[in-house]
Short mmCIF file of C-alpha atoms in Angstrom, two decimals:
data_model
loop_
_atom_site.label_atom_id
_atom_site.label_comp_id
_atom_site.label_asym_id
_atom_site.label_seq_id
_atom_site.Cartn_x
_atom_site.Cartn_y
_atom_site.Cartn_z
CA MET A 628 -0.02 -0.21 -0.03
CA ASN A 629 1.60 3.39 -0.94
CA LEU A 630 1.55 6.20 1.51
CA LYS A 631 -1.53 8.04 0.19
CA ALA A 632 -3.54 4.80 0.62
CA THR A 633 -2.18 4.03 4.09
CA MET A 634 -3.17 7.82 5.20
CA ALA A 635 -6.42 7.17 3.72
CA ALA A 636 -7.14 3.99 5.34
CA LEU A 637 -5.99 5.44 8.71
CA LEU A 638 -8.54 8.24 8.39
CA LEU A 639 -11.29 5.86 7.39
CA VAL A 640 -10.58 3.90 10.81
CA THR A 641 -10.16 7.17 12.78
CA ALA A 642 -13.66 8.36 11.49
CA GLY A 643 -15.32 4.89 12.29
CA SER A 644 -13.96 5.07 15.72
CA ALA A 645 -15.38 8.69 16.35
CA PHE A 646 -18.66 8.04 14.65
CA GLY A 647 -19.48 4.70 13.95
CA ALA A 648 -18.93 2.99 17.24
CA GLU A 649 -18.23 3.37 21.14
CA VAL A 650 -14.64 2.40 21.82
CA THR A 651 -13.58 1.04 25.16
CA ALA A 652 -10.15 -0.02 26.30
CA ASP A 653 -10.19 -3.39 24.78
CA ARG A 654 -12.94 -3.43 22.00
CA ALA A 655 -15.82 -1.44 20.20
CA PHE A 656 -19.40 -1.68 20.41
CA PRO A 657 -21.91 -0.61 17.88
CA ALA A 658 -22.94 2.93 17.83
CA GLY A 659 -25.83 3.68 20.52
CA HIS A 660 -25.10 0.26 22.19
CA THR A 661 -22.99 -0.30 25.25
CA LYS A 662 -21.49 -3.42 26.46
CA ALA A 663 -24.40 -4.32 28.91
CA GLU A 664 -26.68 -4.31 25.93
CA ILE A 665 -24.44 -6.50 23.80
CA ILE A 666 -24.11 -8.90 26.50
CA LEU A 667 -27.85 -9.06 26.67
CA ALA A 668 -28.59 -9.18 23.01
CA GLN A 669 -26.39 -12.28 22.77
CA ALA A 670 -28.00 -13.79 26.03
CA THR A 671 -31.44 -13.15 24.62
CA SER A 672 -31.00 -13.86 20.88
CA GLY A 673 -33.79 -16.12 19.48
CA SER A 674 -36.12 -15.47 22.65
CA HIS A 675 -37.64 -12.22 21.26
CA ASP A 676 -36.88 -9.17 18.99
CA HIS A 677 -36.20 -5.75 20.86
CA ASP A 678 -35.41 -2.40 20.14
CA HIS A 679 -33.15 -0.40 22.55
CA ASP A 680 -30.80 2.50 22.83
CA HIS A 681 -29.75 5.01 25.43
CA ASP A 682 -33.15 6.16 25.64
CA HIS A 683 -34.53 3.04 25.94
CA GLY A 684 -36.54 3.42 22.71
CA ASP A 685 -38.46 6.48 23.78
CA ALA A 686 -37.20 9.30 26.19
CA GLN A 687 -40.54 10.01 27.35
CA ILE A 688 -41.40 6.68 28.23
CA TYR A 689 -38.00 6.42 30.11
CA LYS A 690 -38.95 9.56 32.07
CA GLY A 691 -42.32 8.08 32.77
CA TYR A 692 -44.38 9.87 30.37
CA PHE A 693 -46.56 7.45 28.27
CA GLU A 694 -50.43 6.52 27.33
CA ASP A 695 -51.94 3.35 29.11
CA SER A 696 -52.42 2.01 25.24
CA GLN A 697 -48.48 1.77 25.12
CA ILE A 698 -48.36 -0.70 28.05
CA ALA A 699 -47.87 -4.45 26.97
CA GLU A 700 -47.42 -7.28 29.31
CA ARG A 701 -44.14 -8.78 29.81
CA THR A 702 -42.76 -12.54 30.69
CA LEU A 703 -39.75 -13.33 32.78
CA THR A 704 -37.80 -13.47 29.43
CA ASP A 705 -37.11 -10.01 29.61
CA TRP A 706 -34.95 -10.22 32.72
CA GLN A 707 -33.34 -13.91 32.19
CA GLY A 708 -29.71 -13.88 33.12
CA ASP A 709 -27.20 -13.76 35.83
CA TRP A 710 -27.40 -10.43 37.84
CA GLN A 711 -25.28 -8.66 40.65
CA SER A 712 -26.51 -5.95 43.09
CA VAL A 713 -25.01 -2.72 42.79
CA TYR A 714 -25.33 -2.04 46.46
CA PRO A 715 -21.84 -3.59 47.31
CA LEU A 716 -20.19 -1.32 44.75
CA LEU A 717 -21.65 1.55 46.08
CA ARG A 718 -20.73 0.99 49.59
CA ALA A 719 -17.09 0.13 48.30
CA GLY A 720 -17.12 3.74 46.74
CA ALA A 721 -16.70 2.13 43.26
CA LEU A 722 -19.83 4.08 42.32
CA ASP A 723 -18.36 7.61 43.49
CA PRO A 724 -17.92 8.80 40.02
CA VAL A 725 -21.49 8.28 39.25
CA MET A 726 -22.27 10.29 42.24
CA ALA A 727 -19.74 13.18 41.29
CA HIS A 728 -21.47 12.87 37.66
CA LYS A 729 -24.75 13.33 39.02
CA ALA A 730 -23.54 16.42 41.38
CA GLU A 731 -22.65 17.97 38.16
CA HIS A 732 -25.69 17.74 36.38
CA GLY A 733 -28.12 17.86 39.40
CA ASP A 734 -29.24 19.97 42.57
CA LYS A 735 -27.35 17.78 45.30
CA SER A 736 -23.71 17.41 46.36
CA ALA A 737 -22.02 13.94 45.53
CA GLY A 738 -22.57 13.15 49.07
CA ASP A 739 -26.29 13.84 49.36
CA TYR A 740 -26.73 11.44 46.17
CA LYS A 741 -24.58 8.72 47.77
CA ALA A 742 -26.89 9.08 50.87
CA TYR A 743 -30.03 8.73 48.58
CA TYR A 744 -28.77 5.61 46.67
CA GLU A 745 -27.64 4.05 49.89
CA VAL A 746 -31.36 3.82 50.95
CA GLY A 747 -32.29 3.03 47.51
CA TYR A 748 -29.98 0.36 46.51
CA ARG A 749 -29.73 -1.25 49.94
CA THR A 750 -30.23 -5.25 50.08
CA ASP A 751 -28.69 -8.22 51.32
CA VAL A 752 -29.38 -9.94 48.29
CA GLU A 753 -26.20 -9.97 46.33
CA ARG A 754 -27.29 -11.85 43.13
CA ILE A 755 -30.04 -12.96 41.49
CA THR A 756 -30.29 -15.53 38.39
CA ILE A 757 -33.51 -16.10 36.28
CA ASP A 758 -33.47 -19.03 34.38
CA GLY A 759 -36.95 -19.67 32.70
CA ASP A 760 -39.55 -19.02 35.35
CA ILE A 761 -37.01 -20.14 37.98
CA VAL A 762 -35.78 -16.97 40.07
CA THR A 763 -32.94 -17.62 42.39
CA PHE A 764 -31.80 -15.20 45.30
CA TYR A 765 -28.26 -15.35 46.88
CA ARG A 766 -27.86 -14.12 50.30
CA ASP A 767 -24.02 -14.56 51.36
CA GLY A 768 -23.97 -17.20 48.40
CA GLN A 769 -26.68 -18.96 49.95
CA PRO A 770 -29.51 -19.97 47.04
CA ILE A 771 -33.20 -19.69 47.55
CA ALA A 772 -35.18 -20.45 44.39
CA ALA A 773 -38.97 -20.42 43.21
CA SER A 774 -40.82 -20.74 40.24
CA TYR A 775 -42.88 -17.64 39.24
CA GLU A 776 -45.90 -16.86 37.01
CA SER A 777 -47.15 -13.49 35.81
CA ASP A 778 -49.90 -11.58 38.04
CA GLY A 779 -50.11 -8.69 35.50
CA SER A 780 -48.92 -5.14 36.07
CA GLU A 781 -49.77 -1.94 37.76
CA ILE A 782 -49.44 1.71 37.12
CA LEU A 783 -47.96 3.99 39.55
CA THR A 784 -48.59 7.83 39.54
CA TYR A 785 -45.67 9.55 41.32
CA GLU A 786 -45.66 13.15 43.03
CA LYS A 787 -44.24 15.16 40.20
CA GLY A 788 -46.86 13.74 37.86
CA ASN A 789 -44.77 11.03 35.88
CA ARG A 790 -45.75 7.24 36.11
CA GLY A 791 -44.04 3.76 36.37
CA VAL A 792 -45.02 0.17 35.56
CA ARG A 793 -44.42 -2.42 37.70
CA PHE A 794 -44.56 -5.98 36.36
CA ILE A 795 -45.62 -8.56 39.01
CA PHE A 796 -44.77 -12.23 39.24
CA GLU A 797 -46.27 -14.57 41.87
CA LYS A 798 -44.69 -17.75 43.23
CA VAL A 799 -46.33 -20.93 42.35
CA ALA A 800 -43.63 -23.32 43.55
CA GLY A 801 -40.59 -23.61 45.40
CA ASP A 802 -38.42 -22.58 48.67
CA ALA A 803 -40.60 -21.31 51.50
CA ALA A 804 -38.41 -18.71 52.08
CA ALA A 805 -38.83 -17.26 48.59
CA PRO A 806 -40.85 -14.43 48.47
CA ARG A 807 -44.51 -14.63 47.34
CA PHE A 808 -44.51 -11.62 44.97
CA ILE A 809 -41.48 -10.04 42.94
CA GLN A 810 -42.42 -6.75 40.97
CA PHE A 811 -40.02 -5.31 38.13
CA SER A 812 -39.32 -1.76 37.16
CA ASP A 813 -36.92 -1.02 34.46
CA HIS A 814 -38.18 1.97 32.79
CA ARG A 815 -39.93 -0.04 30.08
CA ILE A 816 -43.57 -0.53 29.53
CA ALA A 817 -43.50 -3.30 26.88
CA PRO A 818 -41.53 -6.47 26.21
CA ALA A 819 -37.78 -5.71 25.69
CA ALA A 820 -34.70 -7.16 27.27
CA ALA A 821 -33.45 -5.28 30.36
CA ASP A 822 -30.05 -3.86 30.68
CA HIS A 823 -30.56 -3.44 34.54
CA TYR A 824 -33.64 -3.28 36.55
CA HIS A 825 -35.10 -2.48 40.18
CA LEU A 826 -36.50 -5.25 41.86
CA TYR A 827 -39.10 -5.23 44.74
CA TRP A 828 -40.36 -8.20 46.75
CA GLY A 829 -42.49 -9.56 49.54
CA ASP A 830 -45.48 -11.66 50.51
CA ASP A 831 -48.10 -8.82 50.65
CA ARG A 832 -48.70 -7.37 46.86
CA ALA A 833 -50.12 -4.16 47.95
CA ALA A 834 -47.66 -3.48 50.43
CA VAL A 835 -44.80 -4.13 48.04
CA LEU A 836 -46.77 -1.76 45.46
CA LYS A 837 -46.09 1.15 48.07
CA GLU A 838 -42.36 0.73 48.39
CA LEU A 839 -40.82 3.71 46.79
CA THR A 840 -37.58 4.44 48.83
CA ASN A 841 -35.67 0.97 48.65
CA TRP A 842 -35.13 -0.20 45.21
CA PRO A 843 -32.60 -2.85 44.97
CA THR A 844 -30.85 -2.46 41.49
CA TYR A 845 -29.27 -5.24 39.23
CA TYR A 846 -26.84 -5.22 36.51
CA PRO A 847 -25.42 -8.20 34.51
CA ALA A 848 -22.90 -10.04 36.62
CA ALA A 849 -20.59 -10.20 33.41
CA LEU A 850 -19.95 -6.20 33.89
CA ASP A 851 -17.07 -4.94 36.28
CA ALA A 852 -17.30 -1.90 38.29
CA GLY A 853 -15.66 0.54 35.63
CA GLU A 854 -18.41 -0.88 33.08
CA ILE A 855 -21.22 -0.30 35.26
CA VAL A 856 -20.33 3.39 36.13
CA ALA A 857 -20.07 3.65 32.46
CA GLU A 858 -23.51 2.34 31.96
CA MET A 859 -24.90 4.45 34.66
CA ASN A 860 -23.30 7.61 33.59
CA ALA A 861 -24.63 6.83 29.87
CA HIS A 862 -28.12 7.01 31.31
#
């Protein structure tokens, strides 16, 4: 290859990196998608089609503004996989860059944001796996598993006027210690593979629906702390 062709090729590669992909230290991902989304696309390929970008397909839905007619029932397929709680990362200081980022764009200090998420993320369930209809909760490495089936969904209206949808599943078999109800919230209102989610659980369906301050949050177990920070800052 002559010098002119070599320079042209280098310029093409540079342009592709700048405009066609998000580049990390060790690999590049298609534009508009992050590592968590690629992992989930691979894990759920063949299960169902879904569209997803940083605004979750619709920025207004992500913010909690949507019509009832847009809501569609979902199955546990949307949350299949191996998931880690982000609470240990928060406590270890690994999410401090996220709190700093929020402080730069919000109305609280990084310390105030961390205190808020300390309450929100708090949980003793450090890992959850979902395989078919079997949900397994891990506390100190010890599994508790049960089979769940859909129990519909509920719309919640918040103080500032936006709304959210909880997708609810009820235990039909399994360990007695497993919660009777689990409720997913992931800023989506129709079938799509989750890249993270908030999970609420308990034995009283109505009481769990009223929980608004503690929302244990889970990201793919394959992500390290730095990748989770990047995911959070991207949203």
